[in-house]
Amino acid sequence: MDLRIWPGKPNPLGATWDGRGVNFALFSEHATKVELCLFDSPSARAESACIPLREQTDLVWHCYLPDVRPGQLYGYRVHGPWDPWGGHRFNPHKILLDPYARAIGRGIDWSDSMFGYEVGHPESDLLMDTRDNAANAALAVVVNSSFRWGNDRRPGTPWHKTLIYETHVKGFSKLNAEIPPPLRGTYAGLASRASIRHLKELGVTAVELMPIHYHVDDRHLVAAGLSNFWGYNTLAFFAPDTRYASATRPEEVIHEFQNMVRTLHRSGIEVILDVVYNHTGEGNERGPTLSLRGIDNASYYRLMPGNRRYYQDFTGCGNTLNMQCPRVLQLIMDSLRYWVQEMHVDGFRFDLCSALARELHDVDKLSAFFDVILQDPVLSQVKLIAEPWDLGSGGYQVGNFPHMWSEWNGKYRDTIRRFWAGDGGVVSEFATRLTGSSDLYQHNGRRPHASINFVTSHDGFSLRDLVTYHEKRNLANLEENRDGDNSNHSWNCGVEGETDDPEVRSLRFRQRKNFLTTLLLSQGVPMLRGGDELSHSQRGNNNAYCQDNEISWLNWELDDEQQRFLSFCKEITALWHRHPVLKRRNFFQGRKIRGAGVKDISWLTPEGGEVTDHEWRTGAVRAIGFRLNGDSIDDVNERGQLIVGETLLILLNPQPETVAFLLPPHKPSERWVRVLDTSLEPFVTATFQQDQRYSLIARSCVVLQLQASWVPMKNEVHTSHKSPPSRNHQKPRQNPK
C-alpha cells in the first residue's frame, strides 16, 4: 500500500475524517514508539500497512493520511518498557483498539494471544507474550458520522415532571411479536411504533438505556456459553455497540442509533445513557491487553502505591480508571460531549460514580471530575444521575453529590421494601423517603428531584420476583449461587417461588400494586424497571448480568392477570401525571402556607389525628395516612402562574389485618372520592364523608381525592400523556396492536 504520510495534528484525538483525508492522534506519555496499523478487511489476519507515527506533540502521537477514507479498519501497536513491577505493560506484539474509536469494525476473537503475558506460565503475568494477535484483535473503523437531524429538538422535560423507564435495548424488544423480526432487540426496535406506543401509554418521559457503549464479553463467560449481557464492561467509550443494531455496516450502526434518538424525541421521550467510565473490560493484572493497558497502563489506570504491578480496584471489576490523569479526564469529557452534541442524548446515569470522584483515595465532591462538568457549557445542561456508591472504603455517598446531580436513592429502595414487608420500625424513615428524602438533599439546597426513587432496577430482583422469592436463585450464572446480593429486603408472601395458591397469588398481585403506587405517590423522580409492568420474572435470579436469553428478555404475550397489572400500571402513572401535588419542585414545609386553612402535608393516624413526635420516635403507628393539600403547593409554573391542584388523601396499611381509618374533616360542600384502592378487583369508585371509617384491608393502600359535591372530577393531565380509559366495570384491555 503506497500511502502519503503527512504530520497531522495532535487534536482532535482519535481518527477524524475531514472530507479530504484522516487525521490520527493517540495519547501515550510513556511510549517510545507508536505504529498505526491498517487492515484491508475484517477477516484480515495481519495488517496491510504499519505506519510509524513520527510526530509527537504534548505526548500525543499523530499523523495525517490524505489517501485514507471512511471504512478503513485500523489499530495500533505501541512500544515501550515491559515492566509490570513499574506499572508498564507495553507489548508491540498486540494490536490495540483506539480509545476514541467511533465505531467497531471487528470484535474480539478470544485466544491466549489476546493477553500481554504468557497465560499459564509459572511467572503469572510477569513474562511478556510474543505471539502476534493481529488476527484476533478488535479493530476500529474510520467513519463519517454526519447525520441529518432535521428539526430534532430535545424534549427538555423538567426534572419534577420526569418519569424514567430503565431498560436494555435488546431485552426490551427481542420477543415483541408486533415488531418486524429483523428489528427486534435493536435500536430500531426500540424506536418502532409498537415500542413507542407502549412507552407513551405507560406515561414514560425518559428511557434510561443500560450500557450501549461497545463492551467486552469476558473470555470465561464466552467459554461457558454466556455473555456480559448487561454491558457493564466497556471497551470503547464513543462507539455504539454493534450487537444492538439491525444494521451491519459500522457507519449505519451509528445512524441507526441517531435515528432512534430522533424518533423518541419526536414522541416527547428523552434518552438517558447508563455509562461506565469507572473501569474498562481489561480487568486486573491477569486480564487481556486490548486497549488502554497496552497504550499506557501507568497513565490510564490507578495502580497500587508502592507495588505498581497491581491495580487499585474500587469497582469490583479488576481496575479503576485514573481520574488524576488529565488525559483520562479529557477522554471521559470528550466522550460525554460527543454523545450530547453528535448523538443528541439527553443525559447520563454514571455507574459506580463514587469511583470517578476519588482523588488520592477518598471520595471528594470537590474533585476535578465534578468541577469540569460544572463549568462545561454542554454537559452542565443535561440530566446527570449518579449511582452514588462504589466498592471502596467510604464509597457509599448517597446524599453527598453536588448541585446539578440527581442520585439513585438506595435508601429509598430499601425503606419502601421493608415497609411493605411489614417492618414496623421503618415508618418514620418511610415518611421521610416518601416526601423526597429531605434529610439527604435539603441541607445543601438541593430539591426533591435529586432523589431518583426506585423499588427495583436491573440490579436485583424484578418486581414480580421481589414478592415471590426470599432467596436468590442464580445457578444459571454458573457461579454456584455465590454472586448477587444476599440482602434483598424481599418477602415471598409465605411461599417460596411460584405457586397456584389463589390467596398467595392475590396477595403478591396486591403487593406489586402497593409498591408501584408508593413509588408514584412519592416526591422525587420515579424510575420504573423495564418489564415490571409486564410482570417479568427472572425466575429468582437477582444478578442476570450474563443471561442473554428468556431470563432477561421481556415477554410480551400476557395472560389475563398480566394484562390487568399492565392496565393498573398505566392508571397509576396517569394519576401521577394528573396531579401536580405529586410533582412538587420544593420540599414540604409541614406547616400552613400563605394563610391556607391546612398544612401542605399532614400525617395521620388511623384515628384521624396527626402523628405526634412521640409516635414517630417509638414507631407506635404502623398503618399511616397523609393528606396532600392541593391549595398549598406554593409554586408557580413556567409562566409564573400559581400552581393549584387537587387535594389527595393516601392511606397505607402494611399490616396483616384490616385497619379502619377515620377520614379527616372537609367543608360541607366537599366529599372524599376514592380514585384508587389496591385491594379492589375490579375497581369501583365511591364517595365518603368526614368522620366515616374507611376499612383498608391487610396490605393495601387507597388514594382519595377531595371533591366538591355534584361536580365532575377534573381531568388535568400532562400535556403529552393522556390518561388511559377508566377500567370501572370494564374487562381488562387486550394487548394493543
Short mmCIF file of C-alpha atoms in Angstrom, two decimals, residues 124 463 500 549 648:
data_model
loop_
_atom_site.label_atom_id
_atom_site.label_comp_id
_atom_site.label_asym_id
_atom_site.label_seq_id
_atom_site.Cartn_x
_atom_site.Cartn_y
_atom_site.Cartn_z
CA SER A 124 1.93 -15.46 36.06
CA LEU A 463 -40.82 -6.60 40.97
CA ASP A 500 -51.01 -21.93 42.26
CA ASN A 549 -31.95 -15.29 26.89
CA LEU A 648 -55.31 13.91 47.98
#
